Coordinates of C-alpha atoms (C1' of nucleotides) in Angstrom, one line a residue:
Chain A
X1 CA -135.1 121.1 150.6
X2 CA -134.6 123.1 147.2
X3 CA -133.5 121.7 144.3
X4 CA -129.8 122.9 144.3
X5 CA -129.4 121.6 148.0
X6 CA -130.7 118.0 146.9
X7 CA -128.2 118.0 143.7
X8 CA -125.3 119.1 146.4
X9 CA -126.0 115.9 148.9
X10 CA -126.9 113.1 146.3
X11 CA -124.1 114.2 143.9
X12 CA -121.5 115.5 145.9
X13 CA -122.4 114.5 149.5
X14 CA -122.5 117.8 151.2
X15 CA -125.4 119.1 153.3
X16 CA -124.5 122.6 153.1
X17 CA -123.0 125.5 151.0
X18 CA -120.1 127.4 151.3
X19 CA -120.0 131.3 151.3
X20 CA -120.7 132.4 148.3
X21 CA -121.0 129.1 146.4
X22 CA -124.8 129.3 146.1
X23 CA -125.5 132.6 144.4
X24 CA -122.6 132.0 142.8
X25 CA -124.0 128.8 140.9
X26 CA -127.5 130.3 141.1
X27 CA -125.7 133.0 138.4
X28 CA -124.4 130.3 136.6
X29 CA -127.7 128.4 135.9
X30 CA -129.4 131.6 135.2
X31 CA -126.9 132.0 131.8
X32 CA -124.9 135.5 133.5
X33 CA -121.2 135.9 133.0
X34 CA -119.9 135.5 136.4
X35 CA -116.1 136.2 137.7
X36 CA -115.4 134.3 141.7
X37 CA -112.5 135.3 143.4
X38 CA -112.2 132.5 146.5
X39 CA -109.4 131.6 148.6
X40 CA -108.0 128.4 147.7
X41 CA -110.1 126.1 150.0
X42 CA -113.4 127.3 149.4
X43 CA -115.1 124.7 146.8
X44 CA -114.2 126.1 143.6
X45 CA -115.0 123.4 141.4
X46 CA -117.9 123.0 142.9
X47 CA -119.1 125.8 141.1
X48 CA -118.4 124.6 137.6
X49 CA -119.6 121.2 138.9
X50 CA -123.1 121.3 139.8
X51 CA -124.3 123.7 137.8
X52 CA -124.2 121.7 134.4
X53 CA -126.7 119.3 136.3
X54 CA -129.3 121.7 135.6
X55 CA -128.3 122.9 132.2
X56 CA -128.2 121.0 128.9
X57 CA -125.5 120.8 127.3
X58 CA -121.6 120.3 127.9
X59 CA -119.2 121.9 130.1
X60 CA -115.8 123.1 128.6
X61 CA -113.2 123.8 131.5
X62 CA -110.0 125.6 130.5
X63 CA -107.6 124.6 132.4
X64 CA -103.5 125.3 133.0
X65 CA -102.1 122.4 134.0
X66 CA -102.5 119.0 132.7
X67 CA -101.7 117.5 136.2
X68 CA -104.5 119.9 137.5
X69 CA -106.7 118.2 134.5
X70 CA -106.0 114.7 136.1
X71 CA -106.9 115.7 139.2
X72 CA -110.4 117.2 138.5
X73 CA -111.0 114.6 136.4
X74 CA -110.6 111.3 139.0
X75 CA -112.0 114.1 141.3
X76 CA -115.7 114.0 139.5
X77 CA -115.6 110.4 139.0
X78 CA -115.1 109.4 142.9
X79 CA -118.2 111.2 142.9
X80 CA -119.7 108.8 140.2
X81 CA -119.8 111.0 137.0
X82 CA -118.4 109.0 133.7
X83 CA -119.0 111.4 131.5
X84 CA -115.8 113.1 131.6
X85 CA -112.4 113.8 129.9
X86 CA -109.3 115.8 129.4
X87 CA -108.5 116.3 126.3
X88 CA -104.7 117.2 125.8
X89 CA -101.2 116.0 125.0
X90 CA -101.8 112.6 126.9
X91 CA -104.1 111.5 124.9
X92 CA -102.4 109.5 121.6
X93 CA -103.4 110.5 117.9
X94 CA -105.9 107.4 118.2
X95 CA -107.6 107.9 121.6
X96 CA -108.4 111.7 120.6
X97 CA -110.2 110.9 117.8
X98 CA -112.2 108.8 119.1
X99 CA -113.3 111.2 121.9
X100 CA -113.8 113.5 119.5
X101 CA -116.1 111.5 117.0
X102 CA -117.9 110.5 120.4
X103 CA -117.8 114.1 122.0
X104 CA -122.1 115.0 122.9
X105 CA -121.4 111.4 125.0
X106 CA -119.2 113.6 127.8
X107 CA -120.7 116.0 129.8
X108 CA -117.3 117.7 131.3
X109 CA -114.7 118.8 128.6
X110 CA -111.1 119.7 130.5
X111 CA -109.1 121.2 127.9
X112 CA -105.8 123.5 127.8
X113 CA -106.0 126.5 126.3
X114 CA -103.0 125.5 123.6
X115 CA -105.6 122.7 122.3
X116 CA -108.7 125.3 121.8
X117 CA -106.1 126.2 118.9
X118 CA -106.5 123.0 117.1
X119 CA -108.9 122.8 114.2
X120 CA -110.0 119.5 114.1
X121 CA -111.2 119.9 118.1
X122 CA -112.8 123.1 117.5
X123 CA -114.8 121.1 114.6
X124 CA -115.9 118.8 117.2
X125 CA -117.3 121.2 119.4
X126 CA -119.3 123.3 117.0
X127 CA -121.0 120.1 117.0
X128 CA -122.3 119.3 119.9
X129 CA -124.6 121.8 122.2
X130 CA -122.1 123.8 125.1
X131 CA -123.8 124.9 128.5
X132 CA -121.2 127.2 129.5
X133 CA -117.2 127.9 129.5
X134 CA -115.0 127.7 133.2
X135 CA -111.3 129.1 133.0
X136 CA -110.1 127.6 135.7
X137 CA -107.1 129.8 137.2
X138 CA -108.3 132.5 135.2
X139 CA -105.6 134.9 136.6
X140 CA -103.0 133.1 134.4
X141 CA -104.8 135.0 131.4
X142 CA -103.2 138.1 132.8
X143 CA -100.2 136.3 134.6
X144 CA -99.1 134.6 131.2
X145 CA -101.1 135.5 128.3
X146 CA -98.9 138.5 127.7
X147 CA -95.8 137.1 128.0
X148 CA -95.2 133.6 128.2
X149 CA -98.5 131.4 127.2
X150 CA -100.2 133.6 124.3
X151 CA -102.7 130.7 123.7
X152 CA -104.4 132.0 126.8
X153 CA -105.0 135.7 125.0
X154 CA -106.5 133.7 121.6
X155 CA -109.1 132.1 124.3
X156 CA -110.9 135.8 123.0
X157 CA -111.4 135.1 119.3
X158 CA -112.0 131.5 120.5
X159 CA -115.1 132.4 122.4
X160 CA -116.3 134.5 119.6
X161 CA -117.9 131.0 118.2
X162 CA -119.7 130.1 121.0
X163 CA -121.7 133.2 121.7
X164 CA -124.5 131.2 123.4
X165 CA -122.1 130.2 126.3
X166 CA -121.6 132.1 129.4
X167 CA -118.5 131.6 131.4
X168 CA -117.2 131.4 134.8
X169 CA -114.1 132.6 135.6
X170 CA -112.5 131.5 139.1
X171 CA -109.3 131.9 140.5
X172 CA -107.7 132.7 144.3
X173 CA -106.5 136.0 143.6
X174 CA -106.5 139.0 141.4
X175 CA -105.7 142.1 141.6
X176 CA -108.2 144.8 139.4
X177 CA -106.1 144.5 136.8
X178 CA -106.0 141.2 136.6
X179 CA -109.9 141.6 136.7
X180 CA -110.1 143.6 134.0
X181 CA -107.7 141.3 131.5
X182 CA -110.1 138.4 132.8
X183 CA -113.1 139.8 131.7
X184 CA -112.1 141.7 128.6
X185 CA -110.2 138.1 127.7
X186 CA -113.2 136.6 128.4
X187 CA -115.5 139.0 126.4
X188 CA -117.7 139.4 129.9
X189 CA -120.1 142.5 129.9
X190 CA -121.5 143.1 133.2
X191 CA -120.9 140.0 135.1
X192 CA -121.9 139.1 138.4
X193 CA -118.7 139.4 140.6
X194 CA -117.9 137.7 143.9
X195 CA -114.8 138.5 145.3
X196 CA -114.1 137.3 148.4
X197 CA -112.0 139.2 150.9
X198 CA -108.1 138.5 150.2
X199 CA -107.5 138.7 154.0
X200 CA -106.2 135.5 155.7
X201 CA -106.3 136.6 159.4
X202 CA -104.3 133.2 160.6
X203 CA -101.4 134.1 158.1
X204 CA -98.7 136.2 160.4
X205 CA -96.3 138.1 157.2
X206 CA -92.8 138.5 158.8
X207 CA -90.1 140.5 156.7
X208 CA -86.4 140.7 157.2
X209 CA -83.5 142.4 155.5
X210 CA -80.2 140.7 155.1
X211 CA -76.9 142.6 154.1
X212 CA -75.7 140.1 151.6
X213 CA -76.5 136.4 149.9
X214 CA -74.7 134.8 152.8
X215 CA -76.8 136.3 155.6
X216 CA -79.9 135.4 153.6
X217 CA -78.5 131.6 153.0
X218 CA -77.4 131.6 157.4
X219 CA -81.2 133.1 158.2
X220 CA -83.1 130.6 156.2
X221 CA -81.0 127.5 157.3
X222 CA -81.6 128.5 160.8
X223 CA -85.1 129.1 160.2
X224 CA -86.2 125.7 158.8
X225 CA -83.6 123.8 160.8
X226 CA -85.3 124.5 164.1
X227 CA -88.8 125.2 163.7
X228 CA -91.7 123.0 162.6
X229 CA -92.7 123.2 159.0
X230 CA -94.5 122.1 157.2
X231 CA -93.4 124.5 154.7
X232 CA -92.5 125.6 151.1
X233 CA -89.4 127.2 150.6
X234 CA -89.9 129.5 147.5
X235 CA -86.4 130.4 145.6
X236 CA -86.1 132.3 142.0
X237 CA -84.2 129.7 141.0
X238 CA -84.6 126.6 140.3
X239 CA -80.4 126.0 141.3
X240 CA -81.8 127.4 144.6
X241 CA -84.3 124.8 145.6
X242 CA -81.7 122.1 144.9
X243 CA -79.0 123.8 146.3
X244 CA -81.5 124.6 149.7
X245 CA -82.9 121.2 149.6
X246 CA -79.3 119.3 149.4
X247 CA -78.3 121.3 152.4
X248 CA -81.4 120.7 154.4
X249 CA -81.4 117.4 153.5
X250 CA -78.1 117.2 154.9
X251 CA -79.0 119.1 158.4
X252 CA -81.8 115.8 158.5
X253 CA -84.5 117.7 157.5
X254 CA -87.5 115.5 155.5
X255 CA -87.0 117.9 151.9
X256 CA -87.4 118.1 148.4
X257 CA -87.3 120.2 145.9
X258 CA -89.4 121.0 142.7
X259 CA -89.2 122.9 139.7
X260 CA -90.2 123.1 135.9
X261 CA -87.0 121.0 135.1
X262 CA -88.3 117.9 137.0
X263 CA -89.5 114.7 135.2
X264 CA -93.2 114.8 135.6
X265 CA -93.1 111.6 137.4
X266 CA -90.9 112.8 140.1
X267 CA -93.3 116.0 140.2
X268 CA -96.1 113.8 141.5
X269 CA -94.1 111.7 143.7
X270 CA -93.1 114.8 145.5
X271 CA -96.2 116.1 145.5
X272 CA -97.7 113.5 147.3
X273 CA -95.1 112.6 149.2
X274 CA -95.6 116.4 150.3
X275 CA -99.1 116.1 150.7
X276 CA -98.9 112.8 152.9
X277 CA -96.6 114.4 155.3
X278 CA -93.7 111.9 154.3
X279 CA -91.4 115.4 153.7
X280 CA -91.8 118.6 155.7
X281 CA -89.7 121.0 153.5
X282 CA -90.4 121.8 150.4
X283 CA -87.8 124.1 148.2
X284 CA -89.1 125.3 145.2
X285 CA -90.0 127.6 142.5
X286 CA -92.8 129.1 141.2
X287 CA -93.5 126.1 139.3
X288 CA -94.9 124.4 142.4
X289 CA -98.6 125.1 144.3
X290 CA -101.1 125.0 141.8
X291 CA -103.4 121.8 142.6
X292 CA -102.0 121.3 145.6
X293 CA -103.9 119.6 148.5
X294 CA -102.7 120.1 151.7
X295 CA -104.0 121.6 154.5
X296 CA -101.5 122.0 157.7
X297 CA -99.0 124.1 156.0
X298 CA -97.5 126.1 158.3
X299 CA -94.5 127.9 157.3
X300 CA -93.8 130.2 153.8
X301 CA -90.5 131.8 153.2
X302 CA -89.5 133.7 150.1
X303 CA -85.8 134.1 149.6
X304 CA -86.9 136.5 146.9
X305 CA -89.1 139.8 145.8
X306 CA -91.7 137.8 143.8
X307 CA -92.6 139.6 140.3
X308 CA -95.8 140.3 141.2
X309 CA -98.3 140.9 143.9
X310 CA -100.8 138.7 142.9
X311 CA -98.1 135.7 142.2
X312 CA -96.7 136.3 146.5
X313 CA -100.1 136.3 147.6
X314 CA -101.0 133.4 145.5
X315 CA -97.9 131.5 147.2
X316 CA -98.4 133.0 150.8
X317 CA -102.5 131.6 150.3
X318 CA -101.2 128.2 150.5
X319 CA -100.8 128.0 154.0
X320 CA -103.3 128.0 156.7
X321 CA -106.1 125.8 154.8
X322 CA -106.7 124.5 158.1
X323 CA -107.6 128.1 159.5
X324 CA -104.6 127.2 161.6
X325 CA -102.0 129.9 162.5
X326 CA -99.5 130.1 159.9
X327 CA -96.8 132.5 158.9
X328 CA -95.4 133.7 156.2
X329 CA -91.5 135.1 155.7
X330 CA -89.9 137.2 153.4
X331 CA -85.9 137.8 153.2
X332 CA -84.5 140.0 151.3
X333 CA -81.7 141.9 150.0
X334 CA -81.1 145.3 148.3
X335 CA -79.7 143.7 145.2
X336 CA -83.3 141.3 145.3
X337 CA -85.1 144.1 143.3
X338 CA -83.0 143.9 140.0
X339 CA -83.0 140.3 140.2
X340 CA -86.8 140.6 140.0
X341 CA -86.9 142.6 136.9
X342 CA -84.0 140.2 135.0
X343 CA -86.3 137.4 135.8
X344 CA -89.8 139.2 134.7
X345 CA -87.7 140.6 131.7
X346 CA -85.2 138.3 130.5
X347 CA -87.7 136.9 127.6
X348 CA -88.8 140.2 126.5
X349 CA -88.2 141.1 123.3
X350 CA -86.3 144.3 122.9
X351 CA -87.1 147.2 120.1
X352 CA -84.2 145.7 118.5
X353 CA -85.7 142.5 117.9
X354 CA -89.3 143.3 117.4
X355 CA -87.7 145.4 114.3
X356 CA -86.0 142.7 113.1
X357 CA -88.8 140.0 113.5
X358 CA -90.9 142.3 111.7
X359 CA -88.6 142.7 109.2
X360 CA -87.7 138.6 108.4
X361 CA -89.1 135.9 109.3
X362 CA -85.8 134.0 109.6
X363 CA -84.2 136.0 112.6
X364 CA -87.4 135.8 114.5
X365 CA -86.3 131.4 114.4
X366 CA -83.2 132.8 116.1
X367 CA -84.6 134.1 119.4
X368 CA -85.2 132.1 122.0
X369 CA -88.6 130.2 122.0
X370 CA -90.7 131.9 125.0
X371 CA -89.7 135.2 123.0
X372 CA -90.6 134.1 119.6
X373 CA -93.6 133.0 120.9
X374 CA -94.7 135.8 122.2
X375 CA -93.6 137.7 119.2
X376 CA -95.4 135.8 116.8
X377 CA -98.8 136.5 118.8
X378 CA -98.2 140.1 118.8
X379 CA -97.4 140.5 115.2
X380 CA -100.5 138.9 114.0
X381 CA -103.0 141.5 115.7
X382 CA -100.3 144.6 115.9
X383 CA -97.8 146.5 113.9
X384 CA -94.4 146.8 114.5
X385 CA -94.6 150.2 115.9
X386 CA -97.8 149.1 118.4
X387 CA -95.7 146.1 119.3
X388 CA -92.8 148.5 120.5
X389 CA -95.0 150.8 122.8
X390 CA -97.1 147.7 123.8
X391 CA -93.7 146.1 125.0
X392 CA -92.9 149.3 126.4
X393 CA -95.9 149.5 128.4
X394 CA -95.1 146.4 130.2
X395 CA -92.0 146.9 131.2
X396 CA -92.9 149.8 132.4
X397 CA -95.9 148.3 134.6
X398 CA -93.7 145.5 135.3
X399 CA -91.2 147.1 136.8
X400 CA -93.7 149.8 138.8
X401 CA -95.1 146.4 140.4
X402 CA -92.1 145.0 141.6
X403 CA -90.6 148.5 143.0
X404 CA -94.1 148.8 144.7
X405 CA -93.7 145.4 145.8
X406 CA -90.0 146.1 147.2
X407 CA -91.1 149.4 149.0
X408 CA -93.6 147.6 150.8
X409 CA -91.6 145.1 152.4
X410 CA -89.6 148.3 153.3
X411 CA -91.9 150.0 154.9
X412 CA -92.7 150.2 158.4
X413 CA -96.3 150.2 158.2
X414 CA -98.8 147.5 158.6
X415 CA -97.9 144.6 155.9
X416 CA -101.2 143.1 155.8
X417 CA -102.5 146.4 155.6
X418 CA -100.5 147.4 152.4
X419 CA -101.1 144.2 150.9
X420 CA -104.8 144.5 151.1
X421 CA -105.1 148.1 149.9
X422 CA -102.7 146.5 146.6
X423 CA -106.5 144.6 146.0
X424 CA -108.4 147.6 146.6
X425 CA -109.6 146.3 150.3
X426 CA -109.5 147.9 154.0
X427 CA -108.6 146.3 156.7
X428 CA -111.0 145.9 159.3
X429 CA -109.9 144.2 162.1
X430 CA -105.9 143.3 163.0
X431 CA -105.6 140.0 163.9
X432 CA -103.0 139.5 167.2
X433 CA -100.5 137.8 165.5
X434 CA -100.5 140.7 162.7
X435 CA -97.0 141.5 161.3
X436 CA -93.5 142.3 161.7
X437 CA -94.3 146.0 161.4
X438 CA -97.3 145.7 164.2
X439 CA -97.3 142.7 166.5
X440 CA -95.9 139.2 166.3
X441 CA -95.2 136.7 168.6
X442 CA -92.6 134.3 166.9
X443 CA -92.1 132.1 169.6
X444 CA -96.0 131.6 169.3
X445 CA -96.0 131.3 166.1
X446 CA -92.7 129.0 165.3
X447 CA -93.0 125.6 167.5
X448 CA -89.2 124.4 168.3
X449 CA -87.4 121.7 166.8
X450 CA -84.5 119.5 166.8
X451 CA -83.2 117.7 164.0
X452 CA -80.2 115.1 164.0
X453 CA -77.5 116.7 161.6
X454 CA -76.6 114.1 159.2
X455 CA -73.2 115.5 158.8
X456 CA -71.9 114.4 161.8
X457 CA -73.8 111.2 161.7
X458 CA -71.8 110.6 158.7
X459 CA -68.8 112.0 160.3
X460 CA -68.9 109.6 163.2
X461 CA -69.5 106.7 161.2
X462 CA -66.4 108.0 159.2
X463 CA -64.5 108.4 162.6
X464 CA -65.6 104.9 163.9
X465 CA -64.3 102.9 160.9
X466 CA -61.1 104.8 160.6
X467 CA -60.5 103.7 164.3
X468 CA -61.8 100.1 163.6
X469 CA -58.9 100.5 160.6
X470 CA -56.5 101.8 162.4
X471 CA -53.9 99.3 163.1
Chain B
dG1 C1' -76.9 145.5 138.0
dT2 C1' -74.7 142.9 141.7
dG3 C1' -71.7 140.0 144.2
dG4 C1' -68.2 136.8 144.5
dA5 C1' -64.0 134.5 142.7
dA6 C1' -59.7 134.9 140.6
dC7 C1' -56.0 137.4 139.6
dA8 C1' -52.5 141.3 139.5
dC9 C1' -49.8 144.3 142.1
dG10 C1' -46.7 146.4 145.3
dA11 C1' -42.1 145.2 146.7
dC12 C1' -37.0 141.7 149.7
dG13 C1' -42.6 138.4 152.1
dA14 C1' -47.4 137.9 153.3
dC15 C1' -51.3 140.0 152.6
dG16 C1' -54.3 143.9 151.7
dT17 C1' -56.2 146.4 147.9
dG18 C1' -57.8 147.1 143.4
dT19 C1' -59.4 145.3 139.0
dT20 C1' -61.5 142.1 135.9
dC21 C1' -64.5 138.6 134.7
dC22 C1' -68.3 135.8 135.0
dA23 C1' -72.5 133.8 136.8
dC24 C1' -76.8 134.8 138.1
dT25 C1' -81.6 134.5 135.7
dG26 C1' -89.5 131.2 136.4
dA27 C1' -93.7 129.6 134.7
dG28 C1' -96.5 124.7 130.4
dG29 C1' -98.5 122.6 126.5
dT30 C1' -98.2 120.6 121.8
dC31 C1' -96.3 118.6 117.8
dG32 C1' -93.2 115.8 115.2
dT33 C1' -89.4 112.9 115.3
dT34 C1' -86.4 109.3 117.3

DNA sequence: GTGGAACACGACGACGTGTTCCACTGAGGTCGTT
């Protein structure tokens, strides 16, 4: 047995490797650059994990979530490893500066890209000797760097002190684009790429047109209310998910809904209340998926064009972990497409404003804070002018995404097909259950089921008492 | 930009039609203060 194999059963417990994960880790110990593209499923952490047990030195995971920190972190010490720790907002004033006085004792480092900001960390880790760098989820560089989480675009000067490390980028899917943000982001010259194929043969996609809001609304509620989930409901509003869930909930179906809004205690109760099967329906926004372990979902439905190609197929790639068949639904209306480009849009800043911020410091404090943000990024590397076309320029590619998006679920060709050739992949063999556009057997696909309307439940018990009342 | 609700209007009263207004509209982390 070779060296890696022995690390992979004493540490981890496994006797084999996964496709891919070998070369993969092989690249990592051998100090290359490496981007993995794997479907959600497939080990990832695996291949931030084991390599650091054959290179000195710490391992600095960037990471987007700090509930997806938590998780990796109890994750690696089931398996026995204490030197490990997230270092974020949970941590008080006190606890961080101990870990940081104490750093070279830790051999993982989670981290959020907002906190490779802070001085007094960075101080800390020019200090102590750094194996190699993993941006876990590295698609949200290009997802949110630009326009929402600029932290994750300052990852570049960042790295510039650390020229030593290589780093490992991993996410579930990315378009080239989002490729080439990763690595320029990530300052990688010729790194060793593994992209897995994007192609989830036991995912069916199903599209439907409805002629107004109300058709939608009628469609969806007969969809979950009499077929088995489980299921995510994803809605482009967060007034949406409740709205779906309350009227789900209602019908008797097991539901919840989930968005940024929540209380992040109530985020993990419905996660795992998710996750242990206790609900069947989720309704949510794009807030929820990310660290999400479960393996029998079975249904997807958008009431919505997502914003992005990468963002639906990242939603979609939630189902089916099981390599059971699965499908995946889209409804959507004519008016879906503008509604699309408000929500990608809305904290844009327009040439109006970028003027002004440029010009005082005091109106850029009156926009709203995703915008300011975002603002005060650009300003520091660009000039007004640059800003303006920059701005431009996404917009632009913005809205080319979601029209491109919008005429594929129009079209009559092959869905899976289209979606594919979006990631710069052919299709090579149709599964049966295909698409709407080719074949699909729903009543394969959707198992029946009853559920006991609440409503009336209520109603009778309403009826019942008013008759025990009645005089 | 769209869609739905509310309102105005014509004309002997209810209701269809046109106009106006307003709601719709995601994603997370950190810091300092209460």
């Amino acid at each position: 047995m070779d060296k890696l194999s022995e690390i992979l059963q004493q540490k981890f417990g496994h006797t084999s490797f996964r496709e891919g994960q070998k070369e993969i880790i092989e690249q990592v110990i051998a100090g290359k650059d490496v981007v993995a593209i794997l479907p959600t499923g497939m080990g990832k952490s695996l291949l931030y994990q084991l390599p650091a047990y054959f290179m000195k030195g710490a391992v600095v995971i960037v990471s987007p979530l700090l509930s997806l920190m938590q998780d990796q972190v109890e994750q690696l010490k089931m398996f026995g490893e204490k030197r490990v720790v997230a270092i974020n907002s949970f941590l008080t004033y006190e606890q961080k500066e101990m870990v940081m006085s104490n750093l070279a004792m830790y051999k993982f480092i989670f981290t959020s890209p907002e906190m490779l900001q802070n001085k007094r960390f960075n101080c800390a880790l020019s200090s102590i000797s750094i194996a190699y760098i993993v941006a876990d989820e590295a698609h949200c560089i290009s997802q949110w760097g630009y326009d929402f989480r600029p932290d994750y675009l300052r990852i570049s000067n960042w790295l510039d002190a650390f020229p030593e490390a290589n780093v490992l980028a991993l996410t579930a899917t990315a378009t080239q684009k989002v490729v080439d943000d990763i690595k320029g982001t990530l300052h990688m010259s010729n790194p060793f790429e593994f992209i897995h194929s994007l192609d989830r043969p036991t995912i069916a996609y199903e599209v439907q047109k409805a002629d107004s809001q109300k058709e939608k609304e009628a469609w969806i509620m007969g969809r979950i209310t009499t077929t088995n989930g489980p299921g995510i409901l994803y809605t482009q509003s967060r007034k949406k998910a409740e709205y779906y869930a309350y009227e789900l909930e209602k019908k008797g179906v097991k539901v919840a809904f989930y968005h940024a809004k929540l209380e992040q205690e109530d985020r993990v109760l419905v996660q795992q209340q998710f996750q242990q099967g206790d609900l069947d329906w989720i309704c949510a926004t794009n807030a929820f998926g990310m660290g999400i372990h479960k393996d029998n979902i079975r249904q997807i439905i958008h009431d919505h064009i997502p914003t992005s190609i990468a963002s639906y197929m990242q939603e979609v790639g939630r189902a089916a972990r099981d390599g059971k068949q699965s499908i995946a639904s889209l409804i959507y209306t004519n008016s879906d497409v503008e509604q699309a480009f408000y929500v990608a849009m809305k904290d844009f800043p327009d040439e109006t404003d970028i003027h002004a911020a440029f010009q005082s410091e005091e109106y850029q404090i009156l926009l709203p804070e995703t915008t300011f943000r975002i603002l005060s990024y650009w300003k520091e590397i660009l000039s007004e002018q640059e800003t303006i076309a920059l701005f431009h320029d996404i917009k632009k590619r913005k809205w080319l995404e979601i029209q491109k998006l919008f005429t594929l679920f129009q079209s009559e060709l092959c869905i899976r097909e289209q979606i594919l050739n979006t990631f710069d992949e052919q299709l090579t063999t149709k599964p049966k259950n295909c698409c709407f556009n080719c074949s699909l057997d729903l009543q394969q696909l959707l198992t029946k089921r009853e559920y006991q309307n609440l409503e009336n439940i209520e109603l009778n018990w309403f009826n019942r008492i008013n008759e025990l009342l009645r005089p």
